[in-house]
Amino acid sequence: MNQEVRTRFAPSPTGGLHLGGVRTALFSYLFAKKHKGSFVLRVEDTDQNRYVEGAEQYIIDCLAWCGISPDEGPHKPGEYAPYRQSERKLMYKQYALQLVESGHAYYAFDTSEELEKMREELKSEKNPSPQYDASHRMHMKNSLSLLKEETDKLLQENTPYVIRIKMPQNEIISFNDMIRGEIKNEADLVDDKVLLKADGMPTYHLAVVVDDYLMKITHAFRGEEWLPSAPVHIKLWEYLGWKESMPQWAHLPLILKPDGNGKLSKRDGDRLGFPVFAMDWHDPKTGDTTKGFKELGFLPEAFINLLALLGWHSGEEKELFTKEELIAAFSMERVHKGGAKFDFDKAKWFNHEWIKKLSDEDCAALVKPILTTKGLKIEDDSFLIKAVHLVKERCVLLNDFYEQSIYLFESPFTFDLEAIQAKWTDEKKLFFIDWINILESLSVWQFSDIETSFKNLATEKNIKPGELQLPFRIMLVGAKHGIGVFHIADMIGKEDTVNRMKKVLGML
Ligand code: GLU
């Protein structure tokens, strides 16, 4: 490619960032970086009715967490600033007027009542949602159906108007999609979309084309749900005289529900018990919080890795990729056309693998705030690093570290005595009493010495060590799970080990 590659992610700040949105951003980013180009964040906030306070910062935070850093954006203005469409609103009207001038768009003065009336009149079984299009535009109140003087008068009187694109008739609009190849649409099926609203704000259709042009975007990635809008955009590029500069399109496949067909929605996540947003989203209107992957304990490395493989295949067996490896391996030829089913178990598998890859030190740094928020007191970082080392293998999510390591930091409050009562004997009780004496006299406290003294005493008393391990575990952990018991004793120290044992022996 001779030209500098410039891609963009163009979300509307309307709420939480769905994983499909993050995947669009990711592919756009990977493609740009692969070709040593720039990745732009453009905030499409022209629809004031859908605007949600805080959503833009939330999107920026989600991208930052994922390590998908825009080269240009509202928070990092570059040559093509501003990057927020609401701050560019004065730029768009001239292009709408240019289109009216060249005969490719027109003023429409219809009131909402008139539009409603048209829809009601034309509605039939065959045509349940009639459109404002070539078949009917001449019956409506617009600069095509009215005389020039009538239009001028209405404009002079400041009659509210919108500007609509005049879609061609009997034309096949085709374009080449990087994933889907040639796509053809019948122009007759597409309505005359509004380009400029009565309040002077552009609609998405006008703004996306103008901005992609002015920001010199070379490749536009977006979700498959935007395919029906593509013919309008193609015509706008042509009518504005910019066809030569039109970006290459890539309409990404949908992320599908795990069970059944259709796009994975927030409701599916709620129903099946997993998040669909990248990070926790606090809705300022309802006050509700929707869970995100980050807060559930996903690592960003795992999150982007699993997203990359939803719709793209590397062509090799390998599944674990760092961001740099993804950039090197990414190619549009291996992006699938078909939707990709989301599998939460597989997502957790990725996270487990990435947790195992983390160094103990890095993992401890991530886990520390989680444990302290839950009330654990961590005074010694080197102790935490050792604990992380011992339990890492058992943790699928970062939040699992709490449950998997709490007994290394605190004595249990409850003990599952039922698990041992059935096989409990006086001999076993004596064993533990005698062993406490031995443990108290140990001068070096380390797991191999603890284990040896345990085994020696069991042999001496002719009790199978296996029968004593569960009671010992219940004494230290309170429950049947956890890492090797001698490692636990080693970690918590002599005093704590002996105290926990005495406490349970007093109960049995
Ligand atoms: N603003 C659109 C959205 O919210 C962007 C579509 C596009 O990338 O063209 O998804």
Short mmCIF file of C-alpha atoms and ligand atoms in Angstrom, two decimals:
data_model
loop_
_atom_site.label_atom_id
_atom_site.label_comp_id
_atom_site.label_asym_id
_atom_site.label_seq_id
_atom_site.Cartn_x
_atom_site.Cartn_y
_atom_site.Cartn_z
CA MET A 1 0.00 0.00 0.00
CA ASN A 2 1.48 3.34 -1.04
CA GLN A 3 -0.92 5.55 0.85
CA GLU A 4 -0.69 5.75 4.65
CA VAL A 5 -3.28 3.38 6.10
CA ARG A 6 -5.77 5.19 8.32
CA THR A 7 -8.55 3.30 10.04
CA ARG A 8 -11.13 4.54 12.49
CA PHE A 9 -13.39 3.35 15.25
CA ALA A 10 -16.50 5.51 15.25
CA PRO A 11 -18.73 4.63 18.20
CA SER A 12 -21.74 6.58 19.34
CA PRO A 13 -21.58 7.36 23.06
CA THR A 14 -24.90 5.78 23.94
CA GLY A 15 -24.02 3.26 26.68
CA GLY A 16 -21.82 0.29 27.52
CA LEU A 17 -19.30 -0.97 24.99
CA HIS A 18 -20.44 -4.36 23.68
CA LEU A 19 -17.74 -6.89 22.94
CA GLY A 20 -18.70 -6.68 19.26
CA GLY A 21 -17.77 -3.00 19.38
CA VAL A 22 -14.42 -3.76 20.99
CA ARG A 23 -13.77 -6.37 18.33
CA THR A 24 -14.47 -3.80 15.59
CA ALA A 25 -12.01 -1.45 17.28
CA LEU A 26 -9.48 -4.26 17.65
CA PHE A 27 -9.59 -5.37 14.00
CA SER A 28 -9.39 -1.77 12.89
CA TYR A 29 -6.39 -1.25 15.17
CA LEU A 30 -4.63 -4.49 14.18
CA PHE A 31 -5.03 -3.69 10.50
CA ALA A 32 -3.68 -0.15 10.95
CA LYS A 33 -0.71 -1.32 13.00
CA LYS A 34 0.04 -4.21 10.65
CA HIS A 35 0.38 -1.64 7.86
CA LYS A 36 2.24 0.87 10.04
CA GLY A 37 -0.70 3.24 9.79
CA SER A 38 -2.85 5.24 12.18
CA PHE A 39 -5.89 4.24 14.18
CA VAL A 40 -8.36 7.04 14.84
CA LEU A 41 -11.11 7.28 17.45
CA ARG A 42 -14.02 9.42 16.27
CA VAL A 43 -16.95 10.00 18.57
CA GLU A 44 -20.21 10.03 16.62
CA ASP A 45 -22.40 12.04 18.95
CA THR A 46 -24.69 13.87 16.54
CA ASP A 47 -27.81 12.18 17.83
CA GLN A 48 -28.49 14.26 20.91
CA ASN A 49 -31.47 12.10 21.90
CA ARG A 50 -29.30 9.04 22.31
CA TYR A 51 -26.34 10.82 23.93
CA VAL A 52 -25.48 9.46 27.37
CA GLU A 53 -23.34 11.38 29.83
CA GLY A 54 -20.07 9.63 30.62
CA ALA A 55 -20.26 7.17 27.72
CA GLU A 56 -17.42 8.79 25.78
CA GLN A 57 -14.98 8.61 28.69
CA TYR A 58 -16.11 5.05 29.29
CA ILE A 59 -15.26 4.11 25.66
CA ILE A 60 -11.85 5.74 26.01
CA ASP A 61 -11.26 3.84 29.26
CA CYS A 62 -12.31 0.52 27.71
CA LEU A 63 -9.94 0.97 24.77
CA ALA A 64 -7.14 1.94 27.15
CA TRP A 65 -7.77 -1.16 29.28
CA CYS A 66 -7.59 -3.33 26.14
CA GLY A 67 -4.36 -1.69 25.03
CA ILE A 68 -6.00 -0.46 21.83
CA SER A 69 -4.63 3.06 21.92
CA PRO A 70 -5.84 5.50 19.28
CA ASP A 71 -3.19 7.56 17.54
CA GLU A 72 -5.73 10.37 17.24
CA GLY A 73 -8.96 11.01 19.06
CA PRO A 74 -10.84 13.53 21.22
CA HIS A 75 -8.32 13.07 24.02
CA LYS A 76 -5.34 13.09 21.64
CA PRO A 77 -6.12 15.61 18.91
CA GLY A 78 -4.14 15.24 15.70
CA GLU A 79 -4.11 16.93 12.32
CA TYR A 80 -7.81 16.27 11.68
CA ALA A 81 -9.26 17.61 14.94
CA PRO A 82 -11.87 17.88 16.31
CA TYR A 83 -12.71 14.20 16.65
CA ARG A 84 -16.10 14.67 18.25
CA GLN A 85 -18.83 15.14 15.64
CA SER A 86 -20.79 17.54 17.85
CA GLU A 87 -17.78 19.88 17.64
CA ARG A 88 -17.73 19.57 13.85
CA LYS A 89 -21.40 20.30 13.29
CA LEU A 90 -20.86 23.50 11.31
CA MET A 91 -18.81 21.59 8.73
CA TYR A 92 -21.55 19.32 7.49
CA LYS A 93 -24.27 21.66 6.25
CA GLN A 94 -22.21 22.95 3.32
CA TYR A 95 -21.96 19.40 1.95
CA ALA A 96 -25.70 18.87 2.25
CA LEU A 97 -26.24 22.15 0.39
CA GLN A 98 -23.68 21.14 -2.23
CA LEU A 99 -25.73 17.99 -2.81
CA VAL A 100 -28.94 20.00 -3.16
CA GLU A 101 -27.15 22.26 -5.61
CA SER A 102 -25.97 19.35 -7.74
CA GLY A 103 -29.46 17.79 -7.74
CA HIS A 104 -28.54 14.77 -5.59
CA ALA A 105 -30.42 15.90 -2.52
CA TYR A 106 -33.47 18.03 -1.83
CA TYR A 107 -35.25 20.02 0.85
CA ALA A 108 -38.20 18.24 2.41
CA PHE A 109 -40.74 20.26 4.40
CA ASP A 110 -43.10 17.47 5.45
CA THR A 111 -44.30 17.67 9.01
CA SER A 112 -44.28 14.57 11.20
CA GLU A 113 -48.08 14.38 10.79
CA GLU A 114 -47.72 14.41 7.02
CA LEU A 115 -45.08 11.70 7.15
CA GLU A 116 -47.28 9.60 9.41
CA LYS A 117 -50.25 10.09 7.05
CA MET A 118 -48.15 8.95 4.07
CA ARG A 119 -47.07 5.83 5.95
CA GLU A 120 -50.61 5.02 7.00
CA GLU A 121 -51.97 5.46 3.49
CA LEU A 122 -49.35 3.36 1.80
CA LYS A 123 -49.13 0.66 4.43
CA SER A 124 -50.23 -2.72 3.15
CA GLU A 125 -49.52 -6.34 3.82
CA LYS A 126 -46.93 -6.37 1.05
CA ASN A 127 -45.38 -3.12 2.20
CA PRO A 128 -45.64 -2.89 6.00
CA SER A 129 -43.21 0.01 6.38
CA PRO A 130 -43.49 2.34 3.41
CA GLN A 131 -40.46 4.45 2.64
CA TYR A 132 -39.89 7.99 1.47
CA ASP A 133 -38.51 7.09 -1.92
CA ALA A 134 -38.70 7.59 -5.67
CA SER A 135 -42.11 5.97 -5.91
CA HIS A 136 -43.64 8.52 -3.61
CA ARG A 137 -41.40 11.55 -3.21
CA MET A 138 -43.29 13.54 -5.86
CA HIS A 139 -46.45 13.30 -3.71
CA MET A 140 -44.73 14.82 -0.73
CA LYS A 141 -43.83 18.40 0.16
CA ASN A 142 -40.28 18.89 -1.04
CA SER A 143 -38.14 20.91 -3.42
CA LEU A 144 -38.63 18.27 -6.13
CA SER A 145 -42.41 18.29 -6.02
CA LEU A 146 -42.88 22.04 -5.41
CA LEU A 147 -42.19 24.88 -7.80
CA LYS A 148 -38.89 26.69 -7.24
CA GLU A 149 -40.73 29.82 -6.06
CA GLU A 150 -42.71 27.77 -3.54
CA THR A 151 -39.52 26.24 -2.16
CA ASP A 152 -37.78 29.61 -1.97
CA LYS A 153 -40.77 31.05 -0.13
CA LEU A 154 -40.80 28.26 2.42
CA LEU A 155 -37.08 28.70 2.99
CA GLN A 156 -37.45 32.47 3.36
CA GLU A 157 -40.21 31.94 5.89
CA ASN A 158 -37.86 29.73 7.86
CA THR A 159 -40.12 26.72 7.49
CA PRO A 160 -38.42 23.78 9.17
CA TYR A 161 -36.87 21.40 6.67
CA VAL A 162 -34.64 18.40 6.38
CA ILE A 163 -32.36 17.58 3.47
CA ARG A 164 -32.80 14.13 1.94
CA ILE A 165 -30.60 12.25 -0.49
CA LYS A 166 -32.25 11.60 -3.85
CA MET A 167 -31.54 7.91 -4.37
CA PRO A 168 -31.27 6.86 -8.02
CA GLN A 169 -33.80 4.60 -9.73
CA ASN A 170 -33.19 1.36 -11.61
CA GLU A 171 -29.58 1.18 -10.53
CA ILE A 172 -27.51 -1.57 -9.01
CA ILE A 173 -25.20 -0.05 -6.43
CA SER A 174 -22.18 -2.28 -5.98
CA PHE A 175 -19.05 -2.08 -3.92
CA ASN A 176 -16.22 -4.32 -2.89
CA ASP A 177 -16.08 -5.43 0.72
CA MET A 178 -12.74 -6.73 2.03
CA ILE A 179 -14.49 -9.65 3.72
CA ARG A 180 -17.51 -10.30 1.53
CA GLY A 181 -16.24 -9.43 -1.95
CA GLU A 182 -18.62 -7.70 -4.33
CA ILE A 183 -21.89 -6.60 -2.78
CA LYS A 184 -24.78 -5.47 -4.94
CA ASN A 185 -27.88 -3.59 -3.85
CA GLU A 186 -30.90 -2.42 -5.80
CA ALA A 187 -31.14 1.33 -5.38
CA ASP A 188 -34.94 1.14 -5.62
CA LEU A 189 -35.10 -0.65 -2.30
CA VAL A 190 -33.28 2.10 -0.44
CA ASP A 191 -35.16 5.15 0.83
CA ASP A 192 -34.21 8.80 0.54
CA LYS A 193 -32.43 9.02 3.87
CA VAL A 194 -32.35 12.28 5.79
CA LEU A 195 -28.86 13.81 5.63
CA LEU A 196 -29.43 17.03 7.54
CA LYS A 197 -31.98 17.26 10.31
CA ALA A 198 -34.33 20.16 11.03
CA ASP A 199 -32.05 21.32 13.86
CA GLY A 200 -29.18 21.67 11.38
CA MET A 201 -27.36 18.61 12.72
CA PRO A 202 -26.20 16.00 10.24
CA THR A 203 -27.47 12.46 10.47
CA TYR A 204 -25.02 9.60 10.84
CA HIS A 205 -25.14 8.98 7.04
CA LEU A 206 -23.85 12.41 6.10
CA ALA A 207 -21.44 12.79 9.00
CA VAL A 208 -19.79 9.39 8.53
CA VAL A 209 -19.03 10.07 4.86
CA VAL A 210 -17.86 13.65 5.34
CA ASP A 211 -15.62 12.70 8.25
CA ASP A 212 -14.16 9.60 6.63
CA TYR A 213 -13.27 11.83 3.70
CA LEU A 214 -11.89 14.77 5.68
CA MET A 215 -9.98 12.48 8.03
CA LYS A 216 -8.49 10.60 5.06
CA ILE A 217 -9.73 7.22 6.26
CA THR A 218 -8.50 4.48 3.93
CA HIS A 219 -10.19 1.42 5.47
CA ALA A 220 -13.51 1.49 7.30
CA PHE A 221 -14.32 -1.41 9.62
CA ARG A 222 -17.77 -1.71 11.09
CA GLY A 223 -20.32 -4.32 12.08
CA GLU A 224 -22.39 -6.28 9.59
CA GLU A 225 -25.50 -4.47 10.85
CA TRP A 226 -24.36 -1.42 8.85
CA LEU A 227 -24.50 -3.24 5.50
CA PRO A 228 -27.99 -1.89 4.66
CA SER A 229 -26.65 1.67 5.00
CA ALA A 230 -23.73 1.05 2.65
CA PRO A 231 -25.59 1.90 -0.62
CA VAL A 232 -26.47 5.34 0.76
CA HIS A 233 -22.87 5.94 1.73
CA ILE A 234 -21.54 4.74 -1.62
CA LYS A 235 -23.84 7.19 -3.43
CA LEU A 236 -22.79 10.02 -1.12
CA TRP A 237 -19.12 9.40 -1.87
CA GLU A 238 -19.98 9.49 -5.55
CA TYR A 239 -22.31 12.50 -5.43
CA LEU A 240 -19.85 14.55 -3.40
CA GLY A 241 -17.23 13.85 -6.07
CA TRP A 242 -15.00 11.85 -3.73
CA LYS A 243 -15.36 8.36 -5.17
CA GLU A 244 -11.62 8.07 -5.79
CA SER A 245 -10.95 8.57 -2.08
CA MET A 246 -13.61 6.18 -0.79
CA PRO A 247 -12.23 3.86 1.91
CA GLN A 248 -12.25 0.12 1.47
CA TRP A 249 -15.07 -1.35 3.50
CA ALA A 250 -14.97 -4.28 5.87
CA HIS A 251 -18.29 -5.32 7.39
CA LEU A 252 -17.38 -7.64 10.24
CA PRO A 253 -19.42 -10.76 11.00
CA LEU A 254 -21.76 -10.69 13.97
CA ILE A 255 -20.89 -12.21 17.32
CA LEU A 256 -23.67 -14.72 17.87
CA LYS A 257 -25.46 -16.08 20.94
CA PRO A 258 -23.91 -19.32 22.22
CA ASP A 259 -27.24 -21.09 21.94
CA GLY A 260 -29.10 -20.47 18.74
CA ASN A 261 -28.90 -17.81 16.12
CA GLY A 262 -28.84 -14.07 16.21
CA LYS A 263 -26.64 -11.37 17.59
CA LEU A 264 -25.38 -11.77 21.14
CA SER A 265 -27.26 -9.22 23.20
CA LYS A 266 -26.97 -7.89 26.72
CA ARG A 267 -30.09 -9.88 27.52
CA ASP A 268 -28.36 -13.12 26.45
CA GLY A 269 -25.50 -12.31 28.78
CA ASP A 270 -27.92 -11.71 31.68
CA ARG A 271 -29.79 -14.89 30.84
CA LEU A 272 -26.67 -17.08 30.57
CA GLY A 273 -24.67 -15.42 33.32
CA PHE A 274 -21.79 -13.67 31.58
CA PRO A 275 -20.97 -10.08 30.68
CA VAL A 276 -21.18 -8.64 27.16
CA PHE A 277 -19.59 -5.29 28.00
CA ALA A 278 -15.84 -4.75 28.20
CA MET A 279 -16.02 -2.96 31.57
CA ASP A 280 -18.69 -2.27 34.19
CA TRP A 281 -21.14 0.25 32.81
CA HIS A 282 -23.01 2.52 35.22
CA ASP A 283 -26.04 3.90 33.46
CA PRO A 284 -26.49 7.48 34.71
CA LYS A 285 -30.16 7.49 33.69
CA THR A 286 -31.31 4.34 35.45
CA GLY A 287 -28.57 4.10 38.06
CA ASP A 288 -28.06 0.45 37.06
CA THR A 289 -24.67 -1.17 36.71
CA THR A 290 -24.02 -3.77 34.03
CA LYS A 291 -21.10 -6.10 34.65
CA GLY A 292 -18.01 -6.03 32.49
CA PHE A 293 -15.24 -8.49 31.66
CA LYS A 294 -12.63 -6.38 33.43
CA GLU A 295 -14.37 -6.34 36.78
CA LEU A 296 -15.20 -10.02 36.52
CA GLY A 297 -11.47 -10.67 36.55
CA PHE A 298 -10.47 -10.94 32.90
CA LEU A 299 -7.02 -9.87 31.80
CA PRO A 300 -6.95 -7.46 28.86
CA GLU A 301 -4.45 -9.77 27.12
CA ALA A 302 -6.98 -12.61 27.31
CA PHE A 303 -9.89 -10.40 26.32
CA ILE A 304 -8.32 -9.13 23.09
CA ASN A 305 -6.94 -12.58 22.32
CA LEU A 306 -10.36 -14.21 22.54
CA LEU A 307 -12.00 -11.37 20.60
CA ALA A 308 -9.45 -11.61 17.81
CA LEU A 309 -10.35 -15.26 17.34
CA LEU A 310 -14.05 -14.47 17.10
CA GLY A 311 -14.24 -14.04 13.36
CA TRP A 312 -10.56 -14.37 12.46
CA HIS A 313 -8.34 -17.42 12.22
CA SER A 314 -4.58 -17.34 12.19
CA GLY A 315 -4.26 -20.34 9.91
CA GLU A 316 -2.23 -22.23 12.54
CA GLU A 317 -3.03 -24.36 15.58
CA LYS A 318 -1.75 -21.68 17.93
CA GLU A 319 -4.46 -19.90 19.93
CA LEU A 320 -2.56 -17.71 22.36
CA PHE A 321 -1.37 -14.46 20.83
CA THR A 322 0.06 -11.35 22.40
CA LYS A 323 -1.06 -8.06 20.91
CA GLU A 324 2.22 -7.82 18.98
CA GLU A 325 1.76 -11.35 17.64
CA LEU A 326 -1.78 -10.49 16.58
CA ILE A 327 -0.54 -7.44 14.71
CA ALA A 328 2.04 -9.58 12.90
CA ALA A 329 -0.37 -12.43 12.09
CA PHE A 330 -3.51 -10.44 11.28
CA SER A 331 -4.78 -10.56 7.71
CA MET A 332 -8.15 -9.75 6.21
CA GLU A 333 -8.11 -12.91 4.08
CA ARG A 334 -8.72 -14.96 7.19
CA VAL A 335 -11.64 -12.96 8.56
CA HIS A 336 -14.76 -15.08 8.14
CA LYS A 337 -17.99 -13.98 6.55
CA GLY A 338 -20.14 -16.07 8.87
CA GLY A 339 -21.06 -15.05 12.40
CA ALA A 340 -18.93 -16.33 15.28
CA LYS A 341 -20.64 -18.01 18.24
CA PHE A 342 -19.56 -16.68 21.60
CA ASP A 343 -18.47 -19.39 24.03
CA PHE A 344 -17.98 -18.19 27.61
CA ASP A 345 -16.18 -21.37 28.70
CA LYS A 346 -13.66 -20.82 25.94
CA ALA A 347 -13.33 -17.19 27.02
CA LYS A 348 -12.49 -18.39 30.53
CA TRP A 349 -9.98 -20.86 29.10
CA PHE A 350 -8.14 -17.96 27.46
CA ASN A 351 -8.08 -16.10 30.75
CA HIS A 352 -6.74 -19.08 32.66
CA GLU A 353 -3.95 -19.49 30.11
CA TRP A 354 -3.06 -15.81 30.36
CA ILE A 355 -3.06 -15.88 34.16
CA LYS A 356 -0.61 -18.78 34.01
CA LYS A 357 1.63 -16.80 31.66
CA LEU A 358 1.84 -13.82 34.05
CA SER A 359 4.90 -13.58 36.28
CA ASP A 360 4.10 -14.05 39.98
CA GLU A 361 5.09 -10.43 40.60
CA ASP A 362 2.83 -9.00 37.87
CA CYS A 363 -0.02 -11.24 38.90
CA ALA A 364 0.34 -10.21 42.55
CA ALA A 365 0.20 -6.54 41.56
CA LEU A 366 -3.11 -7.14 39.77
CA VAL A 367 -4.55 -9.30 42.52
CA LYS A 368 -3.58 -7.05 45.45
CA PRO A 369 -6.33 -4.43 44.94
CA ILE A 370 -8.92 -7.19 44.51
CA LEU A 371 -7.94 -8.86 47.78
CA THR A 372 -7.70 -5.63 49.73
CA THR A 373 -11.07 -4.40 48.44
CA LYS A 374 -12.53 -7.61 49.77
CA GLY A 375 -11.03 -6.88 53.16
CA LEU A 376 -7.80 -8.92 53.28
CA LYS A 377 -4.88 -7.21 54.97
CA ILE A 378 -1.74 -7.53 52.91
CA GLU A 379 1.27 -6.28 54.78
CA ASP A 380 3.98 -8.17 52.99
CA ASP A 381 4.17 -8.14 49.20
CA SER A 382 6.65 -11.01 49.08
CA PHE A 383 4.14 -13.17 50.99
CA LEU A 384 1.46 -12.25 48.44
CA ILE A 385 3.82 -13.15 45.57
CA LYS A 386 4.45 -16.58 47.15
CA ALA A 387 0.72 -17.09 47.68
CA VAL A 388 0.00 -16.14 44.06
CA HIS A 389 2.64 -18.60 42.90
CA LEU A 390 0.99 -21.41 44.86
CA VAL A 391 -2.62 -20.81 43.81
CA LYS A 392 -2.24 -19.39 40.28
CA GLU A 393 -2.91 -22.68 38.54
CA ARG A 394 -6.34 -22.86 40.26
CA CYS A 395 -7.53 -19.40 39.24
CA VAL A 396 -9.47 -18.88 36.04
CA LEU A 397 -10.46 -15.30 36.82
CA LEU A 398 -8.47 -12.74 38.81
CA ASN A 399 -11.34 -12.63 41.29
CA ASP A 400 -10.83 -16.35 42.01
CA PHE A 401 -7.63 -15.48 43.89
CA TYR A 402 -9.71 -14.34 46.86
CA GLU A 403 -11.42 -17.64 47.41
CA GLN A 404 -8.35 -19.64 46.47
CA SER A 405 -6.02 -17.84 48.87
CA ILE A 406 -8.07 -16.36 51.73
CA TYR A 407 -7.00 -19.14 54.13
CA LEU A 408 -3.37 -18.12 53.61
CA PHE A 409 -4.18 -14.68 55.02
CA GLU A 410 -6.86 -15.35 57.62
CA SER A 411 -7.99 -18.20 59.89
CA PRO A 412 -11.22 -19.73 58.70
CA PHE A 413 -14.42 -18.77 60.51
CA THR A 414 -16.25 -21.99 59.78
CA PHE A 415 -15.04 -25.59 59.59
CA ASP A 416 -16.62 -28.38 57.60
CA LEU A 417 -16.53 -30.88 60.49
CA GLU A 418 -19.07 -33.11 58.78
CA ALA A 419 -16.45 -33.99 56.21
CA ILE A 420 -14.34 -35.70 58.88
CA GLN A 421 -16.67 -36.71 61.69
CA ALA A 422 -17.67 -40.07 60.22
CA LYS A 423 -14.08 -41.35 60.23
CA TRP A 424 -12.87 -39.48 63.31
CA THR A 425 -11.33 -41.61 66.10
CA ASP A 426 -9.63 -41.02 69.43
CA GLU A 427 -6.39 -42.29 67.88
CA LYS A 428 -6.53 -39.60 65.30
CA LYS A 429 -7.15 -37.00 67.97
CA LEU A 430 -4.11 -38.24 69.89
CA PHE A 431 -2.08 -38.16 66.74
CA PHE A 432 -2.77 -34.46 66.26
CA ILE A 433 -2.13 -33.67 69.94
CA ASP A 434 1.25 -35.40 69.79
CA TRP A 435 2.06 -33.85 66.47
CA ILE A 436 1.39 -30.37 67.83
CA ASN A 437 4.11 -31.01 70.42
CA ILE A 438 6.53 -32.07 67.73
CA LEU A 439 5.64 -29.09 65.54
CA GLU A 440 6.14 -26.70 68.42
CA SER A 441 9.65 -28.02 68.90
CA LEU A 442 10.66 -27.71 65.23
CA SER A 443 13.45 -25.20 64.89
CA VAL A 444 13.13 -24.77 61.14
CA TRP A 445 9.64 -24.23 59.74
CA GLN A 446 9.53 -25.41 56.20
CA PHE A 447 7.21 -27.58 54.27
CA SER A 448 9.51 -30.61 53.82
CA ASP A 449 10.27 -30.82 57.57
CA ILE A 450 6.60 -30.45 58.43
CA GLU A 451 5.69 -33.21 56.00
CA THR A 452 8.46 -35.54 57.24
CA SER A 453 7.44 -35.16 60.87
CA PHE A 454 3.82 -35.82 59.90
CA LYS A 455 4.71 -39.00 57.99
CA ASN A 456 7.07 -40.29 60.67
CA LEU A 457 4.51 -39.91 63.41
CA ALA A 458 1.77 -41.51 61.28
CA THR A 459 4.05 -44.53 60.65
CA GLU A 460 4.92 -44.73 64.32
CA LYS A 461 1.24 -44.73 65.25
CA ASN A 462 0.32 -47.01 62.39
CA ILE A 463 -2.27 -44.67 60.85
CA LYS A 464 -2.43 -44.17 57.11
CA PRO A 465 -1.18 -40.61 56.36
CA GLY A 466 -3.93 -40.33 53.74
CA GLU A 467 -6.56 -40.58 56.50
CA LEU A 468 -5.00 -37.73 58.41
CA GLN A 469 -4.60 -35.31 55.58
CA LEU A 470 -8.29 -34.38 55.24
CA PRO A 471 -8.69 -33.52 58.96
CA PHE A 472 -5.51 -31.47 58.76
CA ARG A 473 -6.86 -29.64 55.71
CA ILE A 474 -10.16 -28.89 57.43
CA MET A 475 -8.21 -27.48 60.38
CA LEU A 476 -6.18 -25.15 58.18
CA VAL A 477 -8.65 -24.22 55.42
CA GLY A 478 -12.03 -24.91 56.99
CA ALA A 479 -13.08 -26.73 53.84
CA LYS A 480 -12.02 -29.49 51.49
CA HIS A 481 -10.29 -27.36 48.86
CA GLY A 482 -6.93 -25.67 48.63
CA ILE A 483 -3.29 -26.21 47.79
CA GLY A 484 -1.11 -28.92 49.41
CA VAL A 485 -1.59 -28.90 53.18
CA PHE A 486 2.11 -28.78 54.04
CA HIS A 487 2.54 -25.78 51.77
CA ILE A 488 -0.33 -24.09 53.61
CA ALA A 489 1.30 -24.81 56.98
CA ASP A 490 4.62 -23.52 55.68
CA MET A 491 2.98 -20.30 54.45
CA ILE A 492 0.91 -19.46 57.52
CA GLY A 493 3.72 -20.22 59.98
CA LYS A 494 4.04 -22.32 63.08
CA GLU A 495 1.93 -20.30 65.47
CA ASP A 496 -1.03 -19.98 63.15
CA THR A 497 -0.86 -23.65 62.14
CA VAL A 498 -0.87 -24.83 65.73
CA ASN A 499 -3.63 -22.42 66.74
CA ARG A 500 -5.89 -23.51 63.90
CA MET A 501 -5.32 -27.15 64.82
CA LYS A 502 -6.08 -26.56 68.49
CA LYS A 503 -9.26 -24.72 67.65
CA VAL A 504 -10.69 -27.64 65.67
CA LEU A 505 -9.45 -30.27 68.10
CA GLY A 506 -11.40 -28.46 70.79
CA MET A 507 -14.53 -28.91 68.72
CA LEU A 508 -14.17 -32.59 68.01
N1 GLU B 1 -21.53 5.49 14.81
C1 GLU B 1 -21.73 4.19 14.28
C2 GLU B 1 -21.93 3.24 15.47
O1 GLU B 1 -22.36 3.66 16.47
C3 GLU B 1 -20.53 3.79 13.46
C4 GLU B 1 -20.80 2.99 12.25
C5 GLU B 1 -19.60 3.08 11.32
O2 GLU B 1 -18.51 2.72 11.75
O3 GLU B 1 -19.75 3.52 10.18
O4 GLU B 1 -21.65 2.07 15.45
#
